[in-house]
Short mmCIF file of C-alpha atoms in Angstrom, two decimals:
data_model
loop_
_atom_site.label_atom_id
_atom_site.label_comp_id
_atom_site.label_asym_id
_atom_site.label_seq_id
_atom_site.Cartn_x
_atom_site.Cartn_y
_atom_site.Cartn_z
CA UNK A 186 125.20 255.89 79.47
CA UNK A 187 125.46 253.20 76.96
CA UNK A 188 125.04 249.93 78.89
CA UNK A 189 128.14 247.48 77.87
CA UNK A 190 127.46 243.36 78.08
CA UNK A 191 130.51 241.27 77.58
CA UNK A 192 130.26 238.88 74.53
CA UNK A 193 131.31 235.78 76.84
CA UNK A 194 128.30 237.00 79.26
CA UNK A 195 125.89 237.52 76.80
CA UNK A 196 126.36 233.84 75.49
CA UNK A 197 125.77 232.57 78.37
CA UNK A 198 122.19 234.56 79.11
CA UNK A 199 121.11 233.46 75.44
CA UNK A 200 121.98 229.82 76.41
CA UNK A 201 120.12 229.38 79.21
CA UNK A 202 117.03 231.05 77.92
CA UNK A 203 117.24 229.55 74.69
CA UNK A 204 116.62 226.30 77.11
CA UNK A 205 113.48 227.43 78.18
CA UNK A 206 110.81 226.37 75.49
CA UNK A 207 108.21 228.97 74.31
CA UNK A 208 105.40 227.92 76.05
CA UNK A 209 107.35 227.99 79.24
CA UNK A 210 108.15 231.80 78.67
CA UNK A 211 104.90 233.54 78.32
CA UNK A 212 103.16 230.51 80.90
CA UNK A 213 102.29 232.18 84.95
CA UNK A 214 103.80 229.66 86.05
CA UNK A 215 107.14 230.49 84.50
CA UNK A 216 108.72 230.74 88.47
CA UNK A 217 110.48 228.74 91.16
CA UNK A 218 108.86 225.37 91.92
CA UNK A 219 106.04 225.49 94.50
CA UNK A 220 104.82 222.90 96.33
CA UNK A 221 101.24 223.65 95.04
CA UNK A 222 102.70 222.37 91.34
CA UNK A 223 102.09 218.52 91.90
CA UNK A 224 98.41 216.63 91.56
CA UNK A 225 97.69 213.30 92.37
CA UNK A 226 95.01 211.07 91.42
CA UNK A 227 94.45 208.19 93.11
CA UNK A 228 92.61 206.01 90.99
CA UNK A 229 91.76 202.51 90.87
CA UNK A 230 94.10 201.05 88.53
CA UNK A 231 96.99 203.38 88.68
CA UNK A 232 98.39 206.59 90.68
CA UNK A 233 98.85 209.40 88.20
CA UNK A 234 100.87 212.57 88.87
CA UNK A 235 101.01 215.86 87.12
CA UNK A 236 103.70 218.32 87.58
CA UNK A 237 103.95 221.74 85.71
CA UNK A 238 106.92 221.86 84.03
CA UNK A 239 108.40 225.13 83.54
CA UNK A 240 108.90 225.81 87.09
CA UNK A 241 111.62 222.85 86.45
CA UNK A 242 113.21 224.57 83.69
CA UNK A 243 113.24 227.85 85.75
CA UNK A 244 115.82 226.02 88.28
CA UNK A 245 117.44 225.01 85.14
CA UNK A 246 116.04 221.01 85.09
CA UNK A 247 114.04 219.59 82.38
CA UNK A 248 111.53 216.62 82.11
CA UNK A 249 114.91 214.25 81.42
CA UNK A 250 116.25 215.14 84.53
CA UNK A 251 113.44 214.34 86.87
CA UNK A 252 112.76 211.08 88.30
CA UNK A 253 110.61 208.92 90.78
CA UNK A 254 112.59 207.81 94.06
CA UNK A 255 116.03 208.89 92.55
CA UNK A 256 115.06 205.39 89.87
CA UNK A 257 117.18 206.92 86.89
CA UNK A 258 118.37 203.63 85.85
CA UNK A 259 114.75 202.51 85.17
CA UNK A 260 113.10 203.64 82.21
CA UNK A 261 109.35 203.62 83.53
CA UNK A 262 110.02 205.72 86.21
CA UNK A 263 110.74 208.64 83.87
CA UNK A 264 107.78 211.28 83.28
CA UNK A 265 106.12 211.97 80.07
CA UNK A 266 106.12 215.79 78.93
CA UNK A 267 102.77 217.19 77.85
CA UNK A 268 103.20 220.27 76.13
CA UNK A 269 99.25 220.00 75.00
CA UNK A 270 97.57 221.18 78.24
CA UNK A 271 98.02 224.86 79.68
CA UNK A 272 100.31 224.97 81.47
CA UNK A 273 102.51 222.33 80.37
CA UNK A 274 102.79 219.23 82.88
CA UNK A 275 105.28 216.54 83.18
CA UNK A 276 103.19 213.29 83.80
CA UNK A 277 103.79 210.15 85.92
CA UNK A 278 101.34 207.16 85.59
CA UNK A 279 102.03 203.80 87.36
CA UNK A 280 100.17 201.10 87.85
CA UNK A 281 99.06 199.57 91.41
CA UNK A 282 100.79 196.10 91.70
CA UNK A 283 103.32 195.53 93.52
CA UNK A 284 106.23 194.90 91.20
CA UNK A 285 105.99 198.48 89.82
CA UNK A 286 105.78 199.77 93.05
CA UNK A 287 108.60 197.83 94.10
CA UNK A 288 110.96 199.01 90.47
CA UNK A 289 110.50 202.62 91.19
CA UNK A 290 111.08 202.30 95.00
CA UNK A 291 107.71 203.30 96.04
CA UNK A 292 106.37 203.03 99.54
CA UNK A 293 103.53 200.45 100.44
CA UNK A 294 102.60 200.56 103.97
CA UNK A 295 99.53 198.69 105.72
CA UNK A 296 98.20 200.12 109.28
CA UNK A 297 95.09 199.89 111.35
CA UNK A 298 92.37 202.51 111.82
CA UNK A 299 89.39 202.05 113.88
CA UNK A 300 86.27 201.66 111.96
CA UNK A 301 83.14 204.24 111.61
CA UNK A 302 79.39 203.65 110.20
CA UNK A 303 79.18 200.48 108.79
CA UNK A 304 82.07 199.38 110.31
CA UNK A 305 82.04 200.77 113.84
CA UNK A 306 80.69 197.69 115.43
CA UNK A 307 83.69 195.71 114.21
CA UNK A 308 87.62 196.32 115.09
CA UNK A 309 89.80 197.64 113.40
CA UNK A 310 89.79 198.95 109.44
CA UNK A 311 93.25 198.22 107.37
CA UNK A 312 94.31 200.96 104.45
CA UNK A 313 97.37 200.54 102.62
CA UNK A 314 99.52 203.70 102.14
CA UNK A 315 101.46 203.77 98.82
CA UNK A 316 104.23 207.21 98.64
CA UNK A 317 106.77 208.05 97.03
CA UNK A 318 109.20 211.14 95.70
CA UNK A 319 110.08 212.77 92.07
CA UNK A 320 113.25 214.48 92.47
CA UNK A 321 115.55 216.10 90.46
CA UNK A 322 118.97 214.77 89.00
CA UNK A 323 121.59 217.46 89.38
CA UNK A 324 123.80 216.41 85.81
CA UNK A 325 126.68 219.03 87.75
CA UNK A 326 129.81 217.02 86.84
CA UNK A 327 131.74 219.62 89.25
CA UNK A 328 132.47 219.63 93.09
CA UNK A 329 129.46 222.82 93.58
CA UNK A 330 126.26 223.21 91.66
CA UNK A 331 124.38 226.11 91.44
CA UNK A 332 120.62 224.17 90.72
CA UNK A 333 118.65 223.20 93.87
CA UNK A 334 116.92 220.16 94.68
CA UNK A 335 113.72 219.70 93.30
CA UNK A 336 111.60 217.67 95.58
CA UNK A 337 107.84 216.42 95.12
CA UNK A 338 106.42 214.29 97.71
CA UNK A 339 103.09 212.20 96.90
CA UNK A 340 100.76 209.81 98.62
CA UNK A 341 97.77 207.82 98.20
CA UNK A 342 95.68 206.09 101.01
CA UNK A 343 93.37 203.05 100.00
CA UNK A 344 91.00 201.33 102.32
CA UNK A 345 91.11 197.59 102.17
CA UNK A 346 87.71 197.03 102.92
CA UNK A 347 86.44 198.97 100.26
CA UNK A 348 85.34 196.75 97.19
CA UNK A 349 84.71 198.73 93.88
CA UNK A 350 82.33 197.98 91.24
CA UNK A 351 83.64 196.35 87.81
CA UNK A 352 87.34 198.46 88.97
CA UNK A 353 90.32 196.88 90.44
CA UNK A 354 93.07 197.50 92.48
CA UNK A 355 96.03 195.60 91.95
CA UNK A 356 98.96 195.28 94.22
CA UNK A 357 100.74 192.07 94.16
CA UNK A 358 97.46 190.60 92.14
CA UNK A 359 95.70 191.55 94.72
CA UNK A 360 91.85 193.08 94.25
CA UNK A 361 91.94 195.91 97.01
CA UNK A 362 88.92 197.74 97.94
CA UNK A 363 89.01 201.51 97.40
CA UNK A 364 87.07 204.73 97.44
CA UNK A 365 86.83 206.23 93.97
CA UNK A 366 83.92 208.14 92.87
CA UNK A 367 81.76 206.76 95.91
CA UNK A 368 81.41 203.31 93.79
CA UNK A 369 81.63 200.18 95.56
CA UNK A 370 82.40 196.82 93.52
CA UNK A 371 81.85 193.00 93.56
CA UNK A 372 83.71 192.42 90.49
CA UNK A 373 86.58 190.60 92.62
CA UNK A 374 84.14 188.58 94.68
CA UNK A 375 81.92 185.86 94.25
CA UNK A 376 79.12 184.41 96.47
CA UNK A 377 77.80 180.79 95.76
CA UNK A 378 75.73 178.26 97.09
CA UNK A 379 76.59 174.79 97.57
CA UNK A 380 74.21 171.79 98.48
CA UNK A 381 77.10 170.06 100.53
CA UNK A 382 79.51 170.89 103.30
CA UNK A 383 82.28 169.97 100.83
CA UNK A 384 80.98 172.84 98.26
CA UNK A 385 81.56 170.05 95.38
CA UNK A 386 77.85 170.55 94.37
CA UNK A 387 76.51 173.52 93.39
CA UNK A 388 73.11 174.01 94.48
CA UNK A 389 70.54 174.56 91.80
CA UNK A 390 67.58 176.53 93.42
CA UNK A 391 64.21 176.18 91.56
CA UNK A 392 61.91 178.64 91.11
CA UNK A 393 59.26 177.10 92.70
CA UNK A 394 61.48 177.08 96.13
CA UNK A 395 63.59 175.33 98.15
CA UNK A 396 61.90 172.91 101.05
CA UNK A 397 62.11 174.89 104.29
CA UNK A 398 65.04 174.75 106.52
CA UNK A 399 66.83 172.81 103.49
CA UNK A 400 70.89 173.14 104.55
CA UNK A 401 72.42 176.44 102.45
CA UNK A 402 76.05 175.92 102.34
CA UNK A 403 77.54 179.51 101.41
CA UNK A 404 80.77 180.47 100.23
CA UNK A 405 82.45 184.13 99.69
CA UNK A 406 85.03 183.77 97.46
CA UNK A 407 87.52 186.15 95.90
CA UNK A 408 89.95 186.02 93.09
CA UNK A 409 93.05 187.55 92.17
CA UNK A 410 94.36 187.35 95.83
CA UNK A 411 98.22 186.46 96.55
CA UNK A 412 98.74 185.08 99.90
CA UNK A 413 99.37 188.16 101.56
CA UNK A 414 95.64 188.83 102.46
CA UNK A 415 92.73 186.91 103.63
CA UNK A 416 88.87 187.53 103.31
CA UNK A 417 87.03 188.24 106.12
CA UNK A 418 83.11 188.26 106.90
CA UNK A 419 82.00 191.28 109.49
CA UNK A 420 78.17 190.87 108.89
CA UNK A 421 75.72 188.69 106.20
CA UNK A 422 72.12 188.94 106.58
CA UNK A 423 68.79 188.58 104.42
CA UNK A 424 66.62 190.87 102.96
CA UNK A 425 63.30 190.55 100.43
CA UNK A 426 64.76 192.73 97.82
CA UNK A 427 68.11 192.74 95.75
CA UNK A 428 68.90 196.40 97.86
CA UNK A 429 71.34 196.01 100.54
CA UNK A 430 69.86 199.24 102.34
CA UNK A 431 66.59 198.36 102.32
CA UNK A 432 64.72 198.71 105.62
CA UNK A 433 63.43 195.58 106.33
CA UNK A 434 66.10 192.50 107.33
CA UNK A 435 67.30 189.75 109.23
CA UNK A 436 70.64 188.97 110.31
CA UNK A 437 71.75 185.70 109.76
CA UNK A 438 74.98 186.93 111.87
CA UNK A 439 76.74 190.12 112.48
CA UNK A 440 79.81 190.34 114.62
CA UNK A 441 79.31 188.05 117.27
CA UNK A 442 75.28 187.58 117.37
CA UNK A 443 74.47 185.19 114.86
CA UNK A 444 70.95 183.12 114.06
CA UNK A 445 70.58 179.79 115.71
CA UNK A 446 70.61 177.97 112.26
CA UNK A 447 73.51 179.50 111.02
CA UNK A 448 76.99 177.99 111.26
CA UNK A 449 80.31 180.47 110.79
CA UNK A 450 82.34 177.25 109.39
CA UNK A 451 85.97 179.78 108.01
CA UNK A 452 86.12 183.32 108.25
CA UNK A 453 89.50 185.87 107.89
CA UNK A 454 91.89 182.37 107.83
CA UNK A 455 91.67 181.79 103.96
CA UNK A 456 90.88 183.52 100.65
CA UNK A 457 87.48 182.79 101.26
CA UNK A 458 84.76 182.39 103.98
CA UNK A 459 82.65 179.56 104.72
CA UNK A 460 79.02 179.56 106.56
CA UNK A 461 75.99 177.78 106.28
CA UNK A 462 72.30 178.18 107.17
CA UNK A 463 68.57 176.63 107.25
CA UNK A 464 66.34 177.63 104.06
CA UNK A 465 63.41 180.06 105.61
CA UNK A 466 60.86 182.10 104.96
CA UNK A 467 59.53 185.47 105.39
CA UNK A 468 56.17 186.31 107.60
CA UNK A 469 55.17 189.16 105.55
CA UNK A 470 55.32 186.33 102.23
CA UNK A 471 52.79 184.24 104.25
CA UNK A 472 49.77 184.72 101.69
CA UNK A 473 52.43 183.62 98.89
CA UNK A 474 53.77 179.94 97.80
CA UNK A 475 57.20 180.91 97.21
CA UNK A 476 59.39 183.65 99.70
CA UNK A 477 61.74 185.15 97.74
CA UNK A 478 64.85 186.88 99.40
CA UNK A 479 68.52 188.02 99.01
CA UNK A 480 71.75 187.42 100.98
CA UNK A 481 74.20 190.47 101.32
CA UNK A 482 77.69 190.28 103.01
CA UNK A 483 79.93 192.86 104.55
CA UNK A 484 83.24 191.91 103.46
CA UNK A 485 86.80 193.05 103.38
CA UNK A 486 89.70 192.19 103.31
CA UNK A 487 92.43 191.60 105.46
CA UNK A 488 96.43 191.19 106.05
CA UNK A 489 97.38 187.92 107.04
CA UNK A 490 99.39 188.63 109.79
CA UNK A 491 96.35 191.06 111.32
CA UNK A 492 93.05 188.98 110.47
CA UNK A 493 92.56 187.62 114.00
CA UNK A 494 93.14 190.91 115.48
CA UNK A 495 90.51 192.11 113.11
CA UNK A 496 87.55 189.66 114.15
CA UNK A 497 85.16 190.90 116.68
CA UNK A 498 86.06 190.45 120.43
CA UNK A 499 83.22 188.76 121.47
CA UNK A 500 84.27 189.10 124.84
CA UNK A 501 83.00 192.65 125.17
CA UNK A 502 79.91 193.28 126.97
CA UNK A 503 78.24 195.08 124.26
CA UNK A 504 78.54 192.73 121.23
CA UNK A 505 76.37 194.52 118.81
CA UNK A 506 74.91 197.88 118.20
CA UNK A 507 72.13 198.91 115.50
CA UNK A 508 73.19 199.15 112.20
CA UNK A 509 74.03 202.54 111.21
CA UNK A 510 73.93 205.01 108.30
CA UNK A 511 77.74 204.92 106.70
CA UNK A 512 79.56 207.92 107.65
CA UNK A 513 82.99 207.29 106.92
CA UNK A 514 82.98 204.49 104.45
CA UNK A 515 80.50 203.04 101.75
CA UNK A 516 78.52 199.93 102.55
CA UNK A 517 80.99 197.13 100.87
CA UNK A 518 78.48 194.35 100.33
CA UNK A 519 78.20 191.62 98.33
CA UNK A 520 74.85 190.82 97.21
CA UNK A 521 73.11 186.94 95.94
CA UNK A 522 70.93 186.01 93.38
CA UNK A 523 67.48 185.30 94.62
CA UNK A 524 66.54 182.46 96.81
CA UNK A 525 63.34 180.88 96.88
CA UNK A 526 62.25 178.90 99.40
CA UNK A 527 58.38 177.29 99.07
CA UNK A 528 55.99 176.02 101.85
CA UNK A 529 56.75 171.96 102.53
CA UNK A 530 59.59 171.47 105.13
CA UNK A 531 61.82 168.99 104.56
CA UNK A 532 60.76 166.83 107.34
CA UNK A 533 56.82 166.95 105.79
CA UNK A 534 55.65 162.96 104.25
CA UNK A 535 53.24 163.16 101.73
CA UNK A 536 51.17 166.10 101.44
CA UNK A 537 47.72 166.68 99.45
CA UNK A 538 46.32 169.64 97.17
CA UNK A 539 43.15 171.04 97.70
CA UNK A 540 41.85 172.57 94.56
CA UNK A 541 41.90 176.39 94.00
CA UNK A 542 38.20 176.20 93.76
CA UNK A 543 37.38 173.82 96.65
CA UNK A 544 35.88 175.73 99.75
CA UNK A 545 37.76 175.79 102.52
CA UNK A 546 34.14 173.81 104.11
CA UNK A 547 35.29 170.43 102.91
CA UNK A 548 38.53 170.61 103.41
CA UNK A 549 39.01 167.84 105.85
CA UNK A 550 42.23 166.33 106.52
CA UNK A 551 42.96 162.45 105.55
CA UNK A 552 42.62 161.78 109.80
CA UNK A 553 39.34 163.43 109.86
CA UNK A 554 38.23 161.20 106.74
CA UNK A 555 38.78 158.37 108.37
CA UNK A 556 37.77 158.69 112.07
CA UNK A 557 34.21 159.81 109.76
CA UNK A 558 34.58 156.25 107.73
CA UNK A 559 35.33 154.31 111.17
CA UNK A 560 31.80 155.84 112.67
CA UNK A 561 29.89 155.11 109.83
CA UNK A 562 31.18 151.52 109.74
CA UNK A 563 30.52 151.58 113.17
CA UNK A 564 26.83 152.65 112.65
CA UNK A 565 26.33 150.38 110.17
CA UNK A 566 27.33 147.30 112.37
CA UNK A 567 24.79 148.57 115.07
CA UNK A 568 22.17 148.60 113.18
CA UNK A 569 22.68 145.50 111.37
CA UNK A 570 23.43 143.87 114.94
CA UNK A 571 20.06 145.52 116.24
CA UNK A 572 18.19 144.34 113.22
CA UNK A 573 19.25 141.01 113.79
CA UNK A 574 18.75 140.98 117.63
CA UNK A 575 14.99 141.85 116.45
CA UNK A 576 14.57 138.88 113.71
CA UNK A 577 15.55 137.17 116.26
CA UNK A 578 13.71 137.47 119.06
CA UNK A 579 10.37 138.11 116.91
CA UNK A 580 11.63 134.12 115.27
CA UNK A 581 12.07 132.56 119.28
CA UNK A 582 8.41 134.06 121.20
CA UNK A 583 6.37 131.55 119.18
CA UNK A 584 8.42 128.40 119.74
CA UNK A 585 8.18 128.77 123.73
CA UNK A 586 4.71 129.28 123.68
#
């Protein structure tokens, strides 16, 4: 039996295949959409997405007809088609500020989470949630359709506190701290020393040292920011190499404990952080002239609105806990140049040198040297007094005999 296909019909199958491009035809994934078909990269500059495309033409769609958030009067929220990859994709790259996110109606969310590692002697840790949906654009001009809605749903969660090396994130110029490939960053921050409590006067530290417990006025600034968020200090404390994880420190403060010398002046009110502390050294320098050490902050940042909820409650009855290995975040430090504080104290007069070779034997103090000049005047006078007392008494026996 002779199988008989109206012409009208037969148009109509050769149309709609003849919509489907070739590499769509012999490509697996030549089927209904999935939801398996989207991937999303969050990355540090932008959020990129990658759809295949043929499941698209399959429900009789094509790259023109799919948008992000239902935007189809904005240009930029249109995909690019990549018909170089296998299987073909449809491709969505935006960047991360916030008037993009804002044109193509994506979500941007901020929310609390309580901290871990680093972090879980502190409150709470803020991420910002940025989501958002490519959906189709049914052109039916007609009161039915006979396409279904294409729907691709998308998110990307960024934790403030994180602060990426030479990357940025930026939403409303705004530097935010992110996990991508475990980095960490200080590109958006700055730490600087200041040799007034104004911070007009930078302060120039010689190699040959600072004088002990010379004032240290610090400042942790970061760039970029709008006025949406604020910086805020959890922990800054010393050690003798450049390495933030390195074994051996001292906390100048963390939550808050802090050092007696040290002064928390602005923290999580401002765009930066201001604290100050006393020039010291290190025991385990003791055989050197100059200590050498580094300062290293925990910083993140915070929403306005949330910073003082985010500062320690110092209420608690267990203020601090030993520092532990990260297991939910990376350590998000910034890190100073070296500081190098010598042996005199500011409040020493004038000093004296002894020699390299000079044995410690003579090395008498200028008190010692003296009280030793007074008793040798001293003798001297007594002997010239006895001398005299003699010659004199030798001089008056004759006369009263």
């Amino acid at each position: 039996m002779r199988l008989v296909i109206p012409l009208c019909l037969l148009s109509l199958i050769l149309g709609i295949k003849a919509q489907i491009p070739l590499d769509c035809i012999t490509s697996p994934t030549n089927r209904p959409p999935e939801n398996e078909d989207i991937s999303v990269t969050c990355g540090t500059d932008y959020v990129e997405l990658a759809i295949y495309i043929c499941p698209m033409y399959q429900a009789l769609y094509n790259e023109s007809l799919m948008v992000l958030n239902g935007q189809s009067s904005t240009p930029e929220c249109f995909g690019t088609a990549d018909w170089t990859v296998t299987p073909p994709v449809l491709r969505f790259r935006f960047p991360l500020n916030e008037s993009a996110l804002t044109a193509c109606g994506n979500g941007f969310k901020i929310f609390n989470r309580t901290g871990t590692g680093y972090y879980s002697d502190y409150s709470m840790i803020q991420f910002v949630n940025i989501s958002g949906i490519i959906n189709s654009i049914d052109p039916s001009q007609t009161m039915i359709t006979y396409r279904p809605q294409i729907l691709y749903m998308f998110s990307c969660l960024y934790p403030l506190q994180y602060l990426l090396n030479n990357t940025r994130l930026d939403v409303s110029g705004v530097n935010l701290a992110i996990n991508d490939n475990n980095g960490s960053f200080v590109s958006t921050l700055d730490i600087a020393f200041y040799e007034n409590e104004q911070r007009t006067n930078i302060m120039f530290i010689p190699v040959t040292g600072l004088r002990l417990k010379t004032k240290i006025y610090v400042a942790v600034i970061a760039t970029d920011l709008t006025k949406r968020f604020n910086v805020l200090l959890d922990r800054c404390y010393a050690t003798t190499t450049s390495y933030p994880d390195y074994d051996t420190y001292y906390d100048l403060f963390v939550g808050c404990n802090r050092d007696a010398q040290t002064q928390m002046e602005l923290n999580g009110v401002a765009q930066h952080a201001y604290f100050s502390f006393e020039a010291f050294r290190f025991v385990e320098h003791s055989n050197r002239t100059v200590s050498t050490f580094y300062l290293h902050c925990v910083v993140r940042l915070c929403e306005v609105s949330q910073c003082s909820s985010l500062l320690p409650d110092c209420s608690a009855a267990q203020k601090r806990r030993k520092r532990e290995a990260g297991d939910g975040y990376p350590n998000a430090t910034i890190t100073s140049k070296a500081i190098y504080v010598g042996e005199k104290s500011v409040e020493d007069g004038q000093t004296f040198s002894v020699p390299y070779s000079t044995n410690n034997e003579s090395n008498y103090s200028s008190p010692v040297v003296g009280v030793i000049v007074c008793i040798v005047i001293l003798a001297v006078l007594l002997v010239a007094m006895g001398g005299y007392f003699v010659f004199y008494t030798r001089r008056i026996k004759p006369a009263l005999q």
